[in-house]
Coordinates of C-alpha atoms and ligand atoms in Angstrom, one line a residue:
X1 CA 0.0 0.0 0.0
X2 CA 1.2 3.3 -0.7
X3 CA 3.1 5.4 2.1
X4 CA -0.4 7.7 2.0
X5 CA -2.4 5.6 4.0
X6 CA 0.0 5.1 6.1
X7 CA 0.1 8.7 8.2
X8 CA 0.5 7.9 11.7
X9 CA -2.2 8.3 13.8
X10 CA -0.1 9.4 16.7
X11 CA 0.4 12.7 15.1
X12 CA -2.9 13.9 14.8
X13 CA -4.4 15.8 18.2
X14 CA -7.5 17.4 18.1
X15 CA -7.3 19.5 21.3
X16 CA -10.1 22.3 19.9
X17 CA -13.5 21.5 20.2
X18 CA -14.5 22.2 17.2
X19 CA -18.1 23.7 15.7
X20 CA -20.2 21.7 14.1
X21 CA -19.3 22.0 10.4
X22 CA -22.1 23.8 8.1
X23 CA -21.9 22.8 4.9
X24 CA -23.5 20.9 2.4
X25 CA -20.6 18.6 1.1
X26 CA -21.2 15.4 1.9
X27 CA -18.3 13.7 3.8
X28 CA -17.8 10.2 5.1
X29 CA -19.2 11.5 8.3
X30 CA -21.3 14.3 7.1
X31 CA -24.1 12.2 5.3
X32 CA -25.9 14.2 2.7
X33 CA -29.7 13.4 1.6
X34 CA -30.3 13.2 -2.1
X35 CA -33.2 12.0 -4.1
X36 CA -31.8 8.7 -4.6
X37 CA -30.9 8.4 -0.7
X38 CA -27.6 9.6 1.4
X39 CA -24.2 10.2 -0.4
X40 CA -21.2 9.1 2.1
X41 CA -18.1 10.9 0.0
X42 CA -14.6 8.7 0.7
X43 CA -11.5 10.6 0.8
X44 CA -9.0 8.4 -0.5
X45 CA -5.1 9.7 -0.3
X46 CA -3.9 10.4 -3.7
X47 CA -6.7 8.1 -5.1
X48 CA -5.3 5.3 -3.5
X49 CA -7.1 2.3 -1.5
X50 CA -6.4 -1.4 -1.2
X51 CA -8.1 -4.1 -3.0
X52 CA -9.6 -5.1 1.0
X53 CA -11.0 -1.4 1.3
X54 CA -12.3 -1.5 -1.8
X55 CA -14.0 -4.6 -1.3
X56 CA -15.1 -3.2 1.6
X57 CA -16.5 -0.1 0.3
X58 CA -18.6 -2.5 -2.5
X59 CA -19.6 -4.9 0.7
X60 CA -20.9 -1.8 2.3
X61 CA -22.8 -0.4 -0.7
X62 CA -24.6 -3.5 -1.0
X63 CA -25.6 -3.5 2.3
X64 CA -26.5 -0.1 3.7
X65 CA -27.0 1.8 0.3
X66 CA -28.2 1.0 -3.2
X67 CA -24.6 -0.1 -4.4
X68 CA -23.9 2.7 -6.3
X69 CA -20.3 3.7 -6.4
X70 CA -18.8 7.2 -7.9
X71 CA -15.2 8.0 -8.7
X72 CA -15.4 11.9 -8.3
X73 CA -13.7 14.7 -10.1
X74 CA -11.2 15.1 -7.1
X75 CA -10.4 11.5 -7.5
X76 CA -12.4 10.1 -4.4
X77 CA -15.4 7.6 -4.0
X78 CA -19.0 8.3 -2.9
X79 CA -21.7 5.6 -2.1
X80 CA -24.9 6.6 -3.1
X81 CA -28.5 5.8 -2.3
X82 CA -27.3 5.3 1.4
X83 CA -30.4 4.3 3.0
X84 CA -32.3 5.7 6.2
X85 CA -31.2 4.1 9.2
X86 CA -28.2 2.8 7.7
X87 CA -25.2 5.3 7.9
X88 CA -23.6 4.8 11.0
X89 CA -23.5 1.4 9.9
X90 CA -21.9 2.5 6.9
X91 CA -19.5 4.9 8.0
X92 CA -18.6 2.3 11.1
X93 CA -18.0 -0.2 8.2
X94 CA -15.1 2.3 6.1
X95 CA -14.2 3.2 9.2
X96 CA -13.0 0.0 10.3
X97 CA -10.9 -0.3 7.1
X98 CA -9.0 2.7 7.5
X99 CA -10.9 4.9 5.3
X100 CA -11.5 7.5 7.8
X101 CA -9.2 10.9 8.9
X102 CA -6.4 10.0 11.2
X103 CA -7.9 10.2 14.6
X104 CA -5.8 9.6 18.4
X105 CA -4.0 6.4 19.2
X106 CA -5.4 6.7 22.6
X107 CA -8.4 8.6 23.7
X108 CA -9.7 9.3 20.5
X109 CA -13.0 7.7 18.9
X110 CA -13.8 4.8 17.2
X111 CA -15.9 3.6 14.4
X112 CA -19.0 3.1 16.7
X113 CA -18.1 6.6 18.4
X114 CA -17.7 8.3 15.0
X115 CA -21.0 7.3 13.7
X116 CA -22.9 8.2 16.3
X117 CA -22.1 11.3 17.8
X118 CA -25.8 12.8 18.2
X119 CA -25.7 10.4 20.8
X120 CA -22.7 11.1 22.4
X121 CA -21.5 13.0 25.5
X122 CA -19.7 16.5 25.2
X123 CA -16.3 14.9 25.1
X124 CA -16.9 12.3 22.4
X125 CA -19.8 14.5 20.5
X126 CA -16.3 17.0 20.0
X127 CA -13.8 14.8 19.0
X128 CA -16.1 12.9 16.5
X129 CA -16.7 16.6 15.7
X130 CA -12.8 17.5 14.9
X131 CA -12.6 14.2 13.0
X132 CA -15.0 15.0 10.5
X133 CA -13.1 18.2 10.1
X134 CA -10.6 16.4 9.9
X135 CA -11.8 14.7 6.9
X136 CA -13.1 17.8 5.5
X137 CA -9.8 19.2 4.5
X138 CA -7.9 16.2 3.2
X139 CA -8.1 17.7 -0.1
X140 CA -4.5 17.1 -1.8
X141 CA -4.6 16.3 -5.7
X142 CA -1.6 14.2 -6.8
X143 CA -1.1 12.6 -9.8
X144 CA -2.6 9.3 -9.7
X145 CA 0.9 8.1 -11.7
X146 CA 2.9 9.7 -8.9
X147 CA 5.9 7.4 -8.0
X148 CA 5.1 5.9 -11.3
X149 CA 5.4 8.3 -14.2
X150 CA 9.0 8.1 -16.1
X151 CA 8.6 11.5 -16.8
X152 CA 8.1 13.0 -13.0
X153 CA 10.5 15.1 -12.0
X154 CA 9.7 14.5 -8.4
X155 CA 8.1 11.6 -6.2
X156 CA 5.1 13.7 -4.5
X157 CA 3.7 10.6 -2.6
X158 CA 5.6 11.2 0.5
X159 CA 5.2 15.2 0.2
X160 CA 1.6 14.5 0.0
X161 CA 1.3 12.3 2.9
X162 CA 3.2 15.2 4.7
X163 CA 0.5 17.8 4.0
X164 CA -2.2 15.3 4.7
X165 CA -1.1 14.5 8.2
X166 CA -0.6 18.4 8.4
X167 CA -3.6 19.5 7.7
X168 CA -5.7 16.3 9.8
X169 CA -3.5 17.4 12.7
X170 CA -3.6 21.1 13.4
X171 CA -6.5 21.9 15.2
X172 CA -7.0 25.7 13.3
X173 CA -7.0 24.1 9.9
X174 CA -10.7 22.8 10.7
X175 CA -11.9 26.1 9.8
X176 CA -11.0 25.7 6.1
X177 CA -13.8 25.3 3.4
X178 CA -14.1 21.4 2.9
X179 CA -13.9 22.7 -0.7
X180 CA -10.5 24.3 0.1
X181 CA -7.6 22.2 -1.9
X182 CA -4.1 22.2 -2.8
X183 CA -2.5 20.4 -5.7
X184 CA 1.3 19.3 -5.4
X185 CA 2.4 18.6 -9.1
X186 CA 5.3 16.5 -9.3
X187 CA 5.9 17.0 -13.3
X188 CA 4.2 13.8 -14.4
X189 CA 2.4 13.9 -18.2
X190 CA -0.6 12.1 -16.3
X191 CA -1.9 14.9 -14.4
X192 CA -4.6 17.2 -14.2
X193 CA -3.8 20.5 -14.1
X194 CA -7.6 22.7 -15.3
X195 CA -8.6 22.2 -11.9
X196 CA -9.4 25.9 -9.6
X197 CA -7.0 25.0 -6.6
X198 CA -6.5 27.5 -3.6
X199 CA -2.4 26.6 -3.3
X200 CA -0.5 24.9 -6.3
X201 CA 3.1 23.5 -6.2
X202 CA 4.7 22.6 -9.2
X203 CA 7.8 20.6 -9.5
X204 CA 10.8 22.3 -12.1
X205 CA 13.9 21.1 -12.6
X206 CA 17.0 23.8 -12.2
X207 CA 20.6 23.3 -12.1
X208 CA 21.0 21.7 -9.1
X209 CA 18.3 19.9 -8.3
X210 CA 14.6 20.5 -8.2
X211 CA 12.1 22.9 -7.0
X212 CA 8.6 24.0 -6.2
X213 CA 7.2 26.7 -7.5
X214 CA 3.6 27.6 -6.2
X215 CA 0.9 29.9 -6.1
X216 CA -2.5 30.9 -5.1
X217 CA -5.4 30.5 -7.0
X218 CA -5.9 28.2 -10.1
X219 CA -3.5 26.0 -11.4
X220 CA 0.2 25.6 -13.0
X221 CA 0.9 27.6 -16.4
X222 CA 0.7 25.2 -18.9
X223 CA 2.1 27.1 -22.0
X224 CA 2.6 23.9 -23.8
X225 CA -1.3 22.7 -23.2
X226 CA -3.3 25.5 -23.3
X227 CA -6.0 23.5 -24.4
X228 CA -7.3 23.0 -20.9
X229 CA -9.0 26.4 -19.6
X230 CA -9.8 25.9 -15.6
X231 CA -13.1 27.6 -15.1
X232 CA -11.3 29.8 -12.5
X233 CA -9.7 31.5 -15.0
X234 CA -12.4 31.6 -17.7
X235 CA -14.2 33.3 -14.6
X236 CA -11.3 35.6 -14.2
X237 CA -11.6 36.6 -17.5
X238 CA -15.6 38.1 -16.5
X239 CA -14.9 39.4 -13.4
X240 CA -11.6 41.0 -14.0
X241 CA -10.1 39.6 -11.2
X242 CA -6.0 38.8 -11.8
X243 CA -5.2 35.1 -11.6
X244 CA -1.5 35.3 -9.2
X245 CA 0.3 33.5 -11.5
X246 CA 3.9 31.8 -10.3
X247 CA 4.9 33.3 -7.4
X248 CA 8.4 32.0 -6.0
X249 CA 10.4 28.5 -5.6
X250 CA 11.0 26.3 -2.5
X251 CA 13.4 23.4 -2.0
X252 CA 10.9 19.8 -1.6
X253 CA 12.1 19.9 2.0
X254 CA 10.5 23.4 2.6
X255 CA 6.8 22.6 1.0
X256 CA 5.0 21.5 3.7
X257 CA 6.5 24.4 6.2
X258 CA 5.2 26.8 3.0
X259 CA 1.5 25.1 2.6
X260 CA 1.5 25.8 6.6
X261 CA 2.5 28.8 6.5
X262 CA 0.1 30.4 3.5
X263 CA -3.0 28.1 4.8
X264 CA -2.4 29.9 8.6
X265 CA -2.0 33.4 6.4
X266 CA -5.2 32.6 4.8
X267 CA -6.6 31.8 8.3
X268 CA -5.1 35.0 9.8
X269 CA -6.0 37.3 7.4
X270 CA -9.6 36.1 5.7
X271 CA -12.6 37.7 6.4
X272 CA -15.0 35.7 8.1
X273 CA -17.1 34.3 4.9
X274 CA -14.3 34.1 3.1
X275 CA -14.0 30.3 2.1
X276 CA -11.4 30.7 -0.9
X277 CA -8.1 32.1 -1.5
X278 CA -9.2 33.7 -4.5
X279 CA -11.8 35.5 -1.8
X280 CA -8.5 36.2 0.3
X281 CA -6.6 37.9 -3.2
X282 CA -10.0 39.7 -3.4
X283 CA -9.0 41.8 -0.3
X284 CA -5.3 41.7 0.1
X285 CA -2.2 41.3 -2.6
X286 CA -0.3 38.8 -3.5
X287 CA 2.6 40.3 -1.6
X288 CA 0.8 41.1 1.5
X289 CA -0.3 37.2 2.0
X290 CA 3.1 36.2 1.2
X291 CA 4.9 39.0 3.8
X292 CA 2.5 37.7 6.5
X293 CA 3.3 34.1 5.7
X294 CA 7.1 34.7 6.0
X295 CA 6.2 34.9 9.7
X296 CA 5.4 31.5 9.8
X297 CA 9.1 30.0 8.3
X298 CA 12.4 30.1 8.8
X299 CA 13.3 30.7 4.9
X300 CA 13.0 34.0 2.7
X301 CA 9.7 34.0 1.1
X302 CA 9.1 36.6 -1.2
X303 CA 8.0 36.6 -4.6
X304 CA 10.6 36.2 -7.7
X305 CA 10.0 37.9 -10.8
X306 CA 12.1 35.8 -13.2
X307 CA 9.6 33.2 -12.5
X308 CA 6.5 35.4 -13.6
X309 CA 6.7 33.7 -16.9
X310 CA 7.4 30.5 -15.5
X311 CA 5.4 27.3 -17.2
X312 CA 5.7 23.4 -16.9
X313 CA 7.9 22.3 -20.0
X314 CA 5.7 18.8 -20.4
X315 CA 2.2 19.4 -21.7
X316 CA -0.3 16.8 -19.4
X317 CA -1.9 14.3 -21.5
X318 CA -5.1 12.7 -19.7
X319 CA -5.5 10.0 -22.2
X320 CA -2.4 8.2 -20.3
X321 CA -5.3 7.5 -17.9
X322 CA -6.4 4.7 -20.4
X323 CA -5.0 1.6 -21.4
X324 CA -1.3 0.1 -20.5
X325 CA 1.1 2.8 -20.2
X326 CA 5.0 2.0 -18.8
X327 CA 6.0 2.9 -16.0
X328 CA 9.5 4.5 -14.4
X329 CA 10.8 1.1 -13.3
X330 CA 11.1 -1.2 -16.6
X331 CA 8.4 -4.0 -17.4
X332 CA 5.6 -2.2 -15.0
X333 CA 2.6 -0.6 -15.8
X334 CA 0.3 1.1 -15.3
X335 CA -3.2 -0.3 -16.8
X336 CA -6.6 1.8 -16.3
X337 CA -10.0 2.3 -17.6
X338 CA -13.2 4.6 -17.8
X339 CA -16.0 3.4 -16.1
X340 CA -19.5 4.7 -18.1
X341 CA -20.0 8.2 -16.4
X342 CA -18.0 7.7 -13.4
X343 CA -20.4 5.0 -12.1
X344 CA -19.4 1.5 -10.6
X345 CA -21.4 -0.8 -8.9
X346 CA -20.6 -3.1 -6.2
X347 CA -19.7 -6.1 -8.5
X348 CA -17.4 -4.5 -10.4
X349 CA -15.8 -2.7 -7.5
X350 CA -15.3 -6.7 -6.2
X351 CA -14.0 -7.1 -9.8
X352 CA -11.7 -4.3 -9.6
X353 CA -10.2 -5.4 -6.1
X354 CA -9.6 -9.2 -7.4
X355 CA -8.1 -8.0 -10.6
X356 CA -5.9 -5.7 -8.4
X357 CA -4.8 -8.4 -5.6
X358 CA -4.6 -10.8 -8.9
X359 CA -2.4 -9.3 -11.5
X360 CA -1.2 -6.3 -9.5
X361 CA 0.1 -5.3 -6.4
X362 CA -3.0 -5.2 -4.5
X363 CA -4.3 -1.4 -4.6
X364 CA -5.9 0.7 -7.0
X365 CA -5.9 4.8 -8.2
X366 CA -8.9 6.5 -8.5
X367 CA -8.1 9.7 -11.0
X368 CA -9.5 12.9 -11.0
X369 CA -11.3 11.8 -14.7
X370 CA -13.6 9.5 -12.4
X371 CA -11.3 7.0 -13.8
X372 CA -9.3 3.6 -11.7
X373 CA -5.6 2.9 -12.9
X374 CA -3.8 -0.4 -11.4
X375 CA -0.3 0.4 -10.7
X376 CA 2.6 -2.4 -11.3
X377 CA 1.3 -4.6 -13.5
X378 CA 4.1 -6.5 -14.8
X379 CA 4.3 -6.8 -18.4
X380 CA 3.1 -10.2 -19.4
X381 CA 0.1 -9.4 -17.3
X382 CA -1.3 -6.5 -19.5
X383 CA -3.1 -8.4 -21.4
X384 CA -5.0 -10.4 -19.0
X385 CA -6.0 -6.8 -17.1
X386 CA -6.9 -4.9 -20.0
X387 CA -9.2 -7.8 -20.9
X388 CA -10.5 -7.9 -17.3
X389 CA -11.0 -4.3 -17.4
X390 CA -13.2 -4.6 -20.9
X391 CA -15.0 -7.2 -19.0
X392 CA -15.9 -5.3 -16.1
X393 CA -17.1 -2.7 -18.1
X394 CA -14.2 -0.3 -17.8
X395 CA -13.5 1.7 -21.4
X396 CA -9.4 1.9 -22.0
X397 CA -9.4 2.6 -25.6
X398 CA -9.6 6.4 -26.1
X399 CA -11.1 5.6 -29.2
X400 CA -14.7 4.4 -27.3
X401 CA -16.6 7.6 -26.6
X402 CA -18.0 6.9 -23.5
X403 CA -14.8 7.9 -22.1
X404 CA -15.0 11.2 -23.3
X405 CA -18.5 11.7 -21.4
X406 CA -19.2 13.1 -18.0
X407 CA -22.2 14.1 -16.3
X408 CA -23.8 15.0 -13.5
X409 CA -26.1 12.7 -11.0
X410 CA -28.9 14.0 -13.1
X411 CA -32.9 13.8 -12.5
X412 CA -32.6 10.1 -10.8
X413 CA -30.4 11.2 -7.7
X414 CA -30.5 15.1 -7.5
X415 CA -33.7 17.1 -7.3
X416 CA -32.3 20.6 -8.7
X417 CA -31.9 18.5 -12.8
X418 CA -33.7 19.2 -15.1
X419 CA -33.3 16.1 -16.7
X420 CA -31.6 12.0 -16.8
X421 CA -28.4 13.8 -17.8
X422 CA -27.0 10.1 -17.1
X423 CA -29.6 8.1 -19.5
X424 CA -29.1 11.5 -22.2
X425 CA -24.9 10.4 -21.9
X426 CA -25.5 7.2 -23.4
X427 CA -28.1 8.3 -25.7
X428 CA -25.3 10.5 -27.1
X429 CA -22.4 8.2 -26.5
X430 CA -23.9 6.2 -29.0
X431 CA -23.4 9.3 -31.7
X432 CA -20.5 10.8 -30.3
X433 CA -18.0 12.1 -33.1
X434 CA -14.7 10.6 -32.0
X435 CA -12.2 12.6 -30.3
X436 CA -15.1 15.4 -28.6
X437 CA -15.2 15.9 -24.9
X438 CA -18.6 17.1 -23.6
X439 CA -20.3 17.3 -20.0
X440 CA -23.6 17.2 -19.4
X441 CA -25.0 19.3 -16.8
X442 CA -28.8 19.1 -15.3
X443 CA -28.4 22.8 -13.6
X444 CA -25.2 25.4 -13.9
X445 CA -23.9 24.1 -10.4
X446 CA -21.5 21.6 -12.9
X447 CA -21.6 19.3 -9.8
X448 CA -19.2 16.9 -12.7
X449 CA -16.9 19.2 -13.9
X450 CA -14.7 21.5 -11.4
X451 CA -13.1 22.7 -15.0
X452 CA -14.8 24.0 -18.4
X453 CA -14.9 21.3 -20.5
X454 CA -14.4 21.7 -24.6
X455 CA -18.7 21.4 -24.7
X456 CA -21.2 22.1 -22.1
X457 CA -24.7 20.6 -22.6
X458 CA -26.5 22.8 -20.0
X459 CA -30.5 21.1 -19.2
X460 CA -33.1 23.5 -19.8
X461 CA -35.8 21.0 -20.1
X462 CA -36.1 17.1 -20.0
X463 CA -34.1 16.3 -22.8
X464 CA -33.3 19.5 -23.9
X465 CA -30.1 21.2 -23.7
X466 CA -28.4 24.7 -24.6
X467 CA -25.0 24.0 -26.4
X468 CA -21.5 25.9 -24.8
X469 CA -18.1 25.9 -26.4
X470 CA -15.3 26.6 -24.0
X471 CA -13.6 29.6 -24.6
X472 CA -12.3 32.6 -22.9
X473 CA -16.1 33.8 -21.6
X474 CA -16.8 32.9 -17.7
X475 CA -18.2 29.5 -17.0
X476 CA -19.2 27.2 -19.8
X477 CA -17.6 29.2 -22.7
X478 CA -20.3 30.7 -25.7
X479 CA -23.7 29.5 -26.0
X480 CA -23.3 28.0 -29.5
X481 CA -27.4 26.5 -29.7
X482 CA -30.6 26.8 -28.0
X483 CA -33.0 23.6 -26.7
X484 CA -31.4 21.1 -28.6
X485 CA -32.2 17.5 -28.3
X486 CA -29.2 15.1 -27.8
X487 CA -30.1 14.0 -31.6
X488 CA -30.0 17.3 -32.6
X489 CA -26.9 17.6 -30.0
X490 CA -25.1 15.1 -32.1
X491 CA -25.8 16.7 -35.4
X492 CA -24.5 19.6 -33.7
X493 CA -21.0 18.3 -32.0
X494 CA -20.2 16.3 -35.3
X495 CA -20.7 19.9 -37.0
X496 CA -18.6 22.0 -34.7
X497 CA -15.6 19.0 -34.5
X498 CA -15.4 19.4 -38.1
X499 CA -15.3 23.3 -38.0
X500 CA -11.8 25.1 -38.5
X501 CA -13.0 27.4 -35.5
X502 CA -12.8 23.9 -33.3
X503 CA -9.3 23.5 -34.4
Ligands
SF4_1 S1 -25.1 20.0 -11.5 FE1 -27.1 20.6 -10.7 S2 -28.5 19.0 -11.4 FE2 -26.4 18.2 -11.6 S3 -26.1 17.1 -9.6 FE3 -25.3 19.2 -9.4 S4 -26.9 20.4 -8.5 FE4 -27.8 18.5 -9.3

């Protein structure tokens, strides 16, 4: 299992009682109703979790929910359909295989205790308290090839386990948004890089050795793959608000001390409804937040000019996510597949775990395309998982153009769509020009897309969808069509992919 899951639990302490959290994200202690039933979200460290807690996790769907699994956009799991009565049976159930936050050694709270807490005393009611804040803010995006990818400049497994433990241990980091995130880049080409993060790091390679650069807001510069527009800078382009760009370089040994430091300055320094750092940078500049979080290290931090213009020499390519793809160390692999929409259901979950304990080295990725990758397959084995992949259901040929779907939960498990955005997908899967990327959405929330995908279909009635191109306008891009049906969709996409403007 990868170092990830194994923080220690003897470094977390959560002294502070903490608040009850408000918010309407579900969390694997945090519940949240739907149409379809609960949704219990699973953080999973760097997409990672063993073929037991995955098993587990499809045991669990099958028993207290309606065995439906997501892989989400930040590359975690949700159970859907969790029925009434049946969550703290649930959570008890991933709690027991280590799919909770890090919680005491010794006077801390169990899986019984954590699932339970309306009916606790003071004491325990807190502590299950600051562990689902805890779980709140283990939001760290890593490649889900890190450790893996021959092209990485730096191994961010470790570095990420750093700033998990970090931010499950210090009591003041509970009052971050649960929607608050960092993404440590460690150069790989599998990575995803059009996501709106509050802190990135970015590995780059200088003359003698390797850095981090970071910054607030957004994502790294990606001069050499500027097809992928993060929807927090479309958005900057409406409001007129600057995105930070690349603000300075630290040595790998400094990054966590730095996350510290500029999560505290956000901490410090945000008004009391802010939630984001762009919210933060709304108030206070770029050099003010970094001033105030030199306080907090023992190394200059200011910000570097020469590295305004500063972008990641290899472009990311997110179709490395399918199929068998070699890895750093010769004659391993790593071999992953789409499932339809993000969906899995507790059979193929099973499927997934005994192809991973099987043929692999017993864990799995989830990746932030609501896709699973199996590390270390050796080579004679590709062929036998790719096969078992296909047969669970899994696309890996970026060819099939269910893999280049997404949508939301649609009219079947959310009560704000406007329409089976999921049972639409596979109308139009089944017309899809090859090569087009397109989300379907059942209300502008874009629950399925934190970025802006290359088309928007956008519900406005059962059925019937407006038409977005991404481009440099806020949020889906330029309305294209009006109420179109997903035949007429079709017609449409197959259109526009052939049109020199779509080039
Ligand atoms: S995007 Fe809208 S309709 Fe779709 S799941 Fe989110 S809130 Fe519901």
């Amino acid at each position: 299992m990868s170092v990830l899951n194994h923080a220690a639990p003897s470094a977390a302490s959560f002294t502070a009682a903490q608040a009850p959290r408000r918010s309407a994200c579900p969390g694997l202690l945090r519940i949240v109703a739907a149409r379809d039933g609960g949704i219990c979200r699973i953080k999973l460290p760097g997409g990672v979790l063993s073929a037991a807690q995955a098993a587990a996790i499809a045991e669990a769907s099958a028993r207290y929910a309606a065995g439906v699994i997501e892989v989400t956009n930040r590359a975690n799991l949700q159970v859907r359909g969790v029925r009434d009565g049946q969550e703290a049976a649930l959570i008890a159930a991933l709690v027991s295989v280590a799919l909770g936050p890090v919680v005491p050694a010794s006077g801390g709270v169990d899986a019984a205790t954590l699932s339970a807490s309306a009916a606790l005393s003071a004491s325990a009611a807190s502590a299950a308290s600051a562990a689902s804040a805890a779980d709140d803010v283990r939001n760290v995006m890593i490649s889900p090839a890190a450790g893996r990818d021959p092209f990485a400049l730096y191994d961010t497994t470790s570095l990420a386990a750093g700033l998990l433990t970090l931010l499950q241990s210090e009591a003041r980091f509970a009052a971050l948004s649960p929607k608050f995130a960092v993404l440590l880049d460690g150069g790989e080409r599998l990575a995803r890089l059009d996501h709106p993060h509050d802190v990135w790091l970015a590995a780059t390679q200088v003359h003698d050795g390797v850095r981090f650069v970071f910054g607030l807001t957004g994502c790294p510069s990606m001069a050499a793959n500027v097809a992928a527009v993060p929807v927090a800078r479309a958005n900057a382009f409406a409001t007129g608000a600057s995105h930070a760009g690349t603000l300075a370089a630290v040595l790998p040994s400094q990054v966590v001390q730095l996350v510290r430091a500029l999560l505290l300055t956000f901490l410090d320094l945000a008004a009391a409804d802010a939630t984001r750092m762009r919210h933060l940078l709304a108030t206070h500049s770029v050099d003010a937040v970094l001033q105030h979080a030199q306080t907090y290290v023992d190394f200059p931090l200011s910000r570097d000019a020469s590295l305004a213009d500063w972008h990641r020499s290899a472009p990311a390519d997110a179709v490395l996510r399918l199929g068998a793809h070699a890895q750093r160390v010769v004659g391993t692999w790593h071999v992953g597949g789409q499932p339809p929409l993000g969906r899995l259901d507790a059979a193929t979950l099973h499927g997934l775990a005994a192809l991973a304990r099987q043929q692999g080295n017993g864990t799995m990725r989830m990746t932030p395309w609501q896709s699973v990758l199996l590390p270390d397959i050796a080579t004679d084995a590709v062929p036998a998982v790719l096969a078992g992949l296909n047969t669970l259901g899994l696309a890996c040929d970026p060819a099939q153009p269910i893999a280049h779907l997404i949508a939301c939960a649609g009219s079947t498990g959310c009560v704000k769509s406007l329409t089976d955005t999921k049972a639409d997908a596979l109308q139009l899967a089944a017309r899809l020009p090859g090569g087009v990327d397109v989300h379907l959405s059942g209300c502008p929330r874009s629950c399925a897309a934190a970025h802006c995908a290359p088309y928007t279909l956008l519900a406005v009635a059962p059925g019937t969808y407006d038409l977005y191109r991404r481009g440099t306008s806020a949020d889906f891009g330029e309305c294209v069509a009006h109420r179109l049906t997903i035949e007429q969709a079709a017609d449409m996409l197959e259109q526009l992919a052939r049109s020199p403007l779509d080039a």
